[in-house]
CSV table of C-alpha atoms in Angstrom, one decimal:
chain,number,residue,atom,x,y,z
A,6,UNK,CA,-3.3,-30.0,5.4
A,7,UNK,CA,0.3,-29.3,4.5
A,8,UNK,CA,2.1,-29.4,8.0
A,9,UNK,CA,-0.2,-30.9,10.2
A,10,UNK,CA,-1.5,-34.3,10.9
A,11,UNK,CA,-5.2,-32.9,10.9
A,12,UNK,CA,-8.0,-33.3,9.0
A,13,UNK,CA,-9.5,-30.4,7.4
A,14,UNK,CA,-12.6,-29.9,10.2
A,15,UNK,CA,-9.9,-31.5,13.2
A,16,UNK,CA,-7.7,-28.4,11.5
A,17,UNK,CA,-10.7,-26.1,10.9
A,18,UNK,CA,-11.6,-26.6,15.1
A,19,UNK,CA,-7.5,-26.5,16.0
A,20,UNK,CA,-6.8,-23.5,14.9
A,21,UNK,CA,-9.8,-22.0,15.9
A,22,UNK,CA,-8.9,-23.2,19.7
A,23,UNK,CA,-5.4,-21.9,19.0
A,24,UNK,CA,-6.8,-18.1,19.1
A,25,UNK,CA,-8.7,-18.4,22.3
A,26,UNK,CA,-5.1,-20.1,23.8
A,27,UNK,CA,-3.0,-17.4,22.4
A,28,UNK,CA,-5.3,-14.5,24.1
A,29,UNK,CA,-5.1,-16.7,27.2
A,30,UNK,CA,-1.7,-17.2,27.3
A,31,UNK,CA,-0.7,-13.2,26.0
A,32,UNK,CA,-3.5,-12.2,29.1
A,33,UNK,CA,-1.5,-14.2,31.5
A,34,UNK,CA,2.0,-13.6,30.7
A,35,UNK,CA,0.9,-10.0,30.5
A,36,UNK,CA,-0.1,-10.5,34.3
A,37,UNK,CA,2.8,-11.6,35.6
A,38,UNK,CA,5.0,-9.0,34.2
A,39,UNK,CA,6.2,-10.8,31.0
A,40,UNK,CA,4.7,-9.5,28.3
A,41,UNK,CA,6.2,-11.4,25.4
A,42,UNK,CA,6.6,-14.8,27.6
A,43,UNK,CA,3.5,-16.1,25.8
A,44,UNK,CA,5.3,-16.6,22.4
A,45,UNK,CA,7.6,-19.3,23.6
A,46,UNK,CA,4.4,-20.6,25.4
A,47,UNK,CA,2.3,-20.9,22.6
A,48,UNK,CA,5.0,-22.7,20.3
A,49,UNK,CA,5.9,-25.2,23.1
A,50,UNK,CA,2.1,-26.4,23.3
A,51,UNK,CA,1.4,-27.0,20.0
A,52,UNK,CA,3.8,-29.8,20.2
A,53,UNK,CA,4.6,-29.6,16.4
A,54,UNK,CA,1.2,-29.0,14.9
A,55,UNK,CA,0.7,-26.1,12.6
A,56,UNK,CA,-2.9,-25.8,13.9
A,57,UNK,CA,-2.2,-24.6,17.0
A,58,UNK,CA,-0.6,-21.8,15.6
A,59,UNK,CA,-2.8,-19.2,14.8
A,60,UNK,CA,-0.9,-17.3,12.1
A,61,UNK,CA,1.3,-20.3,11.0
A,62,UNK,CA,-0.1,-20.8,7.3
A,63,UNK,CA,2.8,-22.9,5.8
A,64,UNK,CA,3.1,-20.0,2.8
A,65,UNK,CA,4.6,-16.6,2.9
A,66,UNK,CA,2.5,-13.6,2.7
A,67,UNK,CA,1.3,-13.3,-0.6
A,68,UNK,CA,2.1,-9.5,-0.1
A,69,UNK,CA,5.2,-9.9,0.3
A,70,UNK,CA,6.2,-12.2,-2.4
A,71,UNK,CA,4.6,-10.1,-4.7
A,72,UNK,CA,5.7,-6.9,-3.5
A,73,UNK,CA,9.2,-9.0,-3.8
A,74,UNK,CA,8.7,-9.3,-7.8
A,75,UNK,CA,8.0,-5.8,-8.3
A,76,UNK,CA,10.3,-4.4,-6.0
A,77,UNK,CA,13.5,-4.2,-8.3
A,78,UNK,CA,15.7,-4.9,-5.3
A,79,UNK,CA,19.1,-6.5,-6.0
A,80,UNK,CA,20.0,-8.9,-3.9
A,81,UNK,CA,21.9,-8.5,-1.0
A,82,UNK,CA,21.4,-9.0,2.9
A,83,UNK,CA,18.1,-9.9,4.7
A,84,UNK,CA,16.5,-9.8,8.3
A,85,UNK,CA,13.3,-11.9,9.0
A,86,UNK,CA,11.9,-10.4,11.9
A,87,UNK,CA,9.9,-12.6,14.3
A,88,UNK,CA,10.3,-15.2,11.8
A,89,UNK,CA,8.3,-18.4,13.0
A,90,UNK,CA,8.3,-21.3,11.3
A,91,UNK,CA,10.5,-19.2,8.4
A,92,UNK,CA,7.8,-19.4,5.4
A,93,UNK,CA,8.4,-15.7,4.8
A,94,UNK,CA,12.5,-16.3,5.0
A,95,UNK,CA,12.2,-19.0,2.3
A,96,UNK,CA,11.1,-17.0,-0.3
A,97,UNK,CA,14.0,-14.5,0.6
A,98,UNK,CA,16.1,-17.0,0.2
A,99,UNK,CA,14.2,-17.8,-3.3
A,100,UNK,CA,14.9,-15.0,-4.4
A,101,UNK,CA,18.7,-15.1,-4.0
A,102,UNK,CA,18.4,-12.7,-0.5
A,103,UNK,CA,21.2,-14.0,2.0
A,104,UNK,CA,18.9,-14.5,4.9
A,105,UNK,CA,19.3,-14.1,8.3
A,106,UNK,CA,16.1,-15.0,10.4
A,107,UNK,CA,15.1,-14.6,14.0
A,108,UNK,CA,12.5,-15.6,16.5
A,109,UNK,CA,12.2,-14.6,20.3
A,110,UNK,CA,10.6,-18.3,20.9
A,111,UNK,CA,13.6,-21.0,21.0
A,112,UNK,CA,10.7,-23.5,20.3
A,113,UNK,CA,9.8,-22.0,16.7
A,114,UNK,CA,13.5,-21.4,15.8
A,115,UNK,CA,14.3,-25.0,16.0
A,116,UNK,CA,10.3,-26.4,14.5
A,117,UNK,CA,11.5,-23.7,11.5
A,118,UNK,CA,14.6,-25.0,11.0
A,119,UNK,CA,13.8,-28.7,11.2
A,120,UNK,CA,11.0,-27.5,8.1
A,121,UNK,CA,13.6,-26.1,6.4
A,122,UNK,CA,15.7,-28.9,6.4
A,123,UNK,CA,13.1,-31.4,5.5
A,124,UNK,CA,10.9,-29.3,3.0
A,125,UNK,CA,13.1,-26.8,1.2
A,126,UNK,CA,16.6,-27.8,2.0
A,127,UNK,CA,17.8,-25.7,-0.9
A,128,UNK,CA,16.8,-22.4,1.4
A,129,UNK,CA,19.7,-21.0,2.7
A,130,UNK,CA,19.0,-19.0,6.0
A,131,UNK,CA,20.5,-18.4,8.8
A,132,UNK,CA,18.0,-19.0,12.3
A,133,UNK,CA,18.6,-17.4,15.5
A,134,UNK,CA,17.0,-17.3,18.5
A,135,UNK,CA,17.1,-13.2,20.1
A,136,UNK,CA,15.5,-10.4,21.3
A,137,UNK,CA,14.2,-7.6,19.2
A,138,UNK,CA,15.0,-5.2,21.6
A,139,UNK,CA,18.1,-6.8,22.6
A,140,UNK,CA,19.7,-7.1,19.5
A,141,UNK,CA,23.1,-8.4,18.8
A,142,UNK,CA,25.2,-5.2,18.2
A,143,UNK,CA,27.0,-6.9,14.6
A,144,UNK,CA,23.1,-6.9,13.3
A,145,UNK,CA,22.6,-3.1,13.3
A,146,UNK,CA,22.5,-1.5,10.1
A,147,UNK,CA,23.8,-4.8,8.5
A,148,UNK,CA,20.7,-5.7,6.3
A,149,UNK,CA,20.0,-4.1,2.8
A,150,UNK,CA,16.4,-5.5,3.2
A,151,UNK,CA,14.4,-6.0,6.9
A,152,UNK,CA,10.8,-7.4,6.9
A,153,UNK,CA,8.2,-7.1,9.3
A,154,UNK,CA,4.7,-8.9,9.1
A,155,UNK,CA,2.3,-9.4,11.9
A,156,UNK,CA,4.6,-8.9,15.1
A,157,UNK,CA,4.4,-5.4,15.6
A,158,UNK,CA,0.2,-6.2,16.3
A,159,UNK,CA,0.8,-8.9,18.5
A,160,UNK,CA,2.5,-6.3,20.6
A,161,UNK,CA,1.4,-4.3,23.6
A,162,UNK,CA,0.7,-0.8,22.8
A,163,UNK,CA,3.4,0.7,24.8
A,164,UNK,CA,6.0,-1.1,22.8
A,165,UNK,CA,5.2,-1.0,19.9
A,166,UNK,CA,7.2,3.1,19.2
A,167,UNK,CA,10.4,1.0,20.8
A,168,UNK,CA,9.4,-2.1,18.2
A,169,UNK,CA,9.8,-0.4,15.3
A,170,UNK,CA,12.9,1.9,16.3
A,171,UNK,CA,14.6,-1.5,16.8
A,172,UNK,CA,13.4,-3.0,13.4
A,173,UNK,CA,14.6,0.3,11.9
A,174,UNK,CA,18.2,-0.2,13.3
A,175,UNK,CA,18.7,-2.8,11.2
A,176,UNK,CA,18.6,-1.3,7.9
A,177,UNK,CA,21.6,-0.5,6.5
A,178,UNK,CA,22.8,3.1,4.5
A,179,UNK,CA,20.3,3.1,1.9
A,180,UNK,CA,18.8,-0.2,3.0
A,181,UNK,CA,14.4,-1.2,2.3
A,182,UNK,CA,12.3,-1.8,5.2
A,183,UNK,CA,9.0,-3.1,4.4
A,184,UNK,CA,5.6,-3.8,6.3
A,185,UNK,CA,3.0,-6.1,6.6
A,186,UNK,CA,0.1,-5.6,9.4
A,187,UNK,CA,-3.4,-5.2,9.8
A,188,UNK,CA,-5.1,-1.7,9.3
A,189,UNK,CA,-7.2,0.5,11.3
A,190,UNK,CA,-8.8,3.9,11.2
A,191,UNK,CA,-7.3,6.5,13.6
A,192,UNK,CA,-10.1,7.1,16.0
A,193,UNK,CA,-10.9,3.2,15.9
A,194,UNK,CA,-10.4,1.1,19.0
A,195,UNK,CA,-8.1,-1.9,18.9
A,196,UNK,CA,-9.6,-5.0,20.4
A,197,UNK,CA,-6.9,-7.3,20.7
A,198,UNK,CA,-4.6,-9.4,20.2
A,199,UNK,CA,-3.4,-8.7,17.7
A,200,UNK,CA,-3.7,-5.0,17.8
A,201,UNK,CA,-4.2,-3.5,14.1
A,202,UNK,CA,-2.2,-0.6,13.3
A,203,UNK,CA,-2.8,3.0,11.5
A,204,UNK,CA,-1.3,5.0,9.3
A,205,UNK,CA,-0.6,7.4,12.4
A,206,UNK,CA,1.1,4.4,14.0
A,207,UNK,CA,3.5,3.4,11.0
A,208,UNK,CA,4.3,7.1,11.7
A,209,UNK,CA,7.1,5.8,13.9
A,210,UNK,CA,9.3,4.7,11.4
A,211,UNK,CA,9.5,8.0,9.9
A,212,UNK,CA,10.3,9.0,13.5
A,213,UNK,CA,13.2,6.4,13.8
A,214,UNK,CA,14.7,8.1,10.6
A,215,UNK,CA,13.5,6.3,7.6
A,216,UNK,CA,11.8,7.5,4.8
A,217,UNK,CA,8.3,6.4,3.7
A,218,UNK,CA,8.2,5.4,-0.2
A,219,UNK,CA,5.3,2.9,-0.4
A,220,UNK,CA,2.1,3.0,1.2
A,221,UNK,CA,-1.0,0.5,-0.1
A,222,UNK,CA,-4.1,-0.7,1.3
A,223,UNK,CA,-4.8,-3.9,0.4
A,224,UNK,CA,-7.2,-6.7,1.6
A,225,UNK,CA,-5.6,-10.5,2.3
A,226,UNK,CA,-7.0,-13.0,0.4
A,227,UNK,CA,-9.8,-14.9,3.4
A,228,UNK,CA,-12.9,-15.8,2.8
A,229,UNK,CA,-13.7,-12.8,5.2
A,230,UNK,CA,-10.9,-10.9,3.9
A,231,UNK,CA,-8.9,-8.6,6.4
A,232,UNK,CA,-8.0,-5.2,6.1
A,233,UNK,CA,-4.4,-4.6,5.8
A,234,UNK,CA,-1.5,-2.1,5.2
A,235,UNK,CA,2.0,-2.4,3.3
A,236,UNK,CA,4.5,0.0,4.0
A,237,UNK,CA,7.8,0.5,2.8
A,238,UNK,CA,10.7,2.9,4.0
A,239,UNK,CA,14.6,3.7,2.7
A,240,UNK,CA,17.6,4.5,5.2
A,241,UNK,CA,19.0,7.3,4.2
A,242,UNK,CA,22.6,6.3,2.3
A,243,UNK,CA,25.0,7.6,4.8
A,244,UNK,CA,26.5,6.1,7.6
A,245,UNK,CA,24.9,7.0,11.3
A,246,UNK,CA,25.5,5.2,15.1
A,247,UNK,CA,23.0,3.1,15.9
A,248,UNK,CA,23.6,2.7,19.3
């Protein structure tokens, strides 16, 4: 397996064990009042194996990269949110995006860049450590593209309308936000983590002033294969304060 010293069934069993230790570690932080503590957790254990990262899959989104070669974007300035191990802000950089990529967990910030530098050291990205909702004030509305896949339904519910006006800040006048998560139907329940979202949820970045110009449902490509949604809104081309 590309990125881990496992055997296929050793990997097979890892990563399985590496969902049950994510709920565990989400449950716990969650109980002591630290509700995104489990992140850095999570990355520290797996002490450099893939495996034990349950959505590390050593590719980018097959969404995304094809959504990329349709899109008809120039080039110009892009934000990686909750980056990882900075598969998705490779093939930014690939396609000639000047990337910018961040992670709340210290942890994957420096495994991603140490990948980057021994895998694809032609990628050319910039990793941070921060806070999505604590943002460095130069980032707002500094990004032509922003991409989102799979944090905001790792989030708890009550943040989630506070996630996505943060990821919104970041698009620049006239700037593309686009979205990658898991679907569900309105009245259905979440059982969680992560916490699939529906169309009524994505409903909050209209709310934090973008407009919606892409929506698809799409299925990944699993064995099972998932239920998912791709969204895509557009700032609006004017200036505003994002503070």
């Amino acid at each position: 397996m590309k990125d881990s010293k496992l055997g296929p069934e050793a990997y097979a069993a890892s990563r399985l064990a590496s969902r049950q230790a994510a709920n565990e570690l989400q449950d716990r932080f969650e109980t002591e009042g630290k509700p995104f503590g489990w992140f850095e957790a999570l990355y520290a254990r797996a002490d450099g194996e893939r495996a034990a990262i349950p959505w590390a899959d050593a590719a980018p989104r097959f969404k995304l990269e094809a959504w990329l070669a349709q899109s008809g974007l120039g080039a110009g300035r892009a934000v990686d949110v909750g980056c990882g191990l900075g598969d998705n802000a490779r093939i930014l950089s690939a396609q000639g995006w000047t990337v910018t990529a961040f992670d709340l967990s210290e942890t994957a910030i420096s495994w991603a860049r140490k990948r980057m530098a021994d895998q694809f050291p032609k990628a050319s990205i910039e990793f941070h450590t921060a806070d999505l909702f604590d943002l460095p004030s130069i980032w707002r509305g500094a990004f032509e593209l922003v991409h989102e896949t799979y944090n905001l339904q790792a989030l708890p519910r009550d943040k989630v309308a506070d996630a996505m006006r943060y990821i919104s800040s970041l698009a620049a006048p006239g700037g593309t936000v686009v979205v990658i998560t898991r679907a569900r139907d309105r009245d259905e329940v979440p059982d969680g983590p992560p916490w699939p979202l529906s169309r009524d949820d994505l409903d909050g970045f209209r709310e934090a002033g973008l407009e919606e110009i892409q929506f698809e449902e799409f299925f990944d490509q699993r064995d099972d294969p998932i239920r998912h949604f791709l969204a895509v809104y557009r700032r609006a081309n004017t200036k505003r304060n994002y503070e």
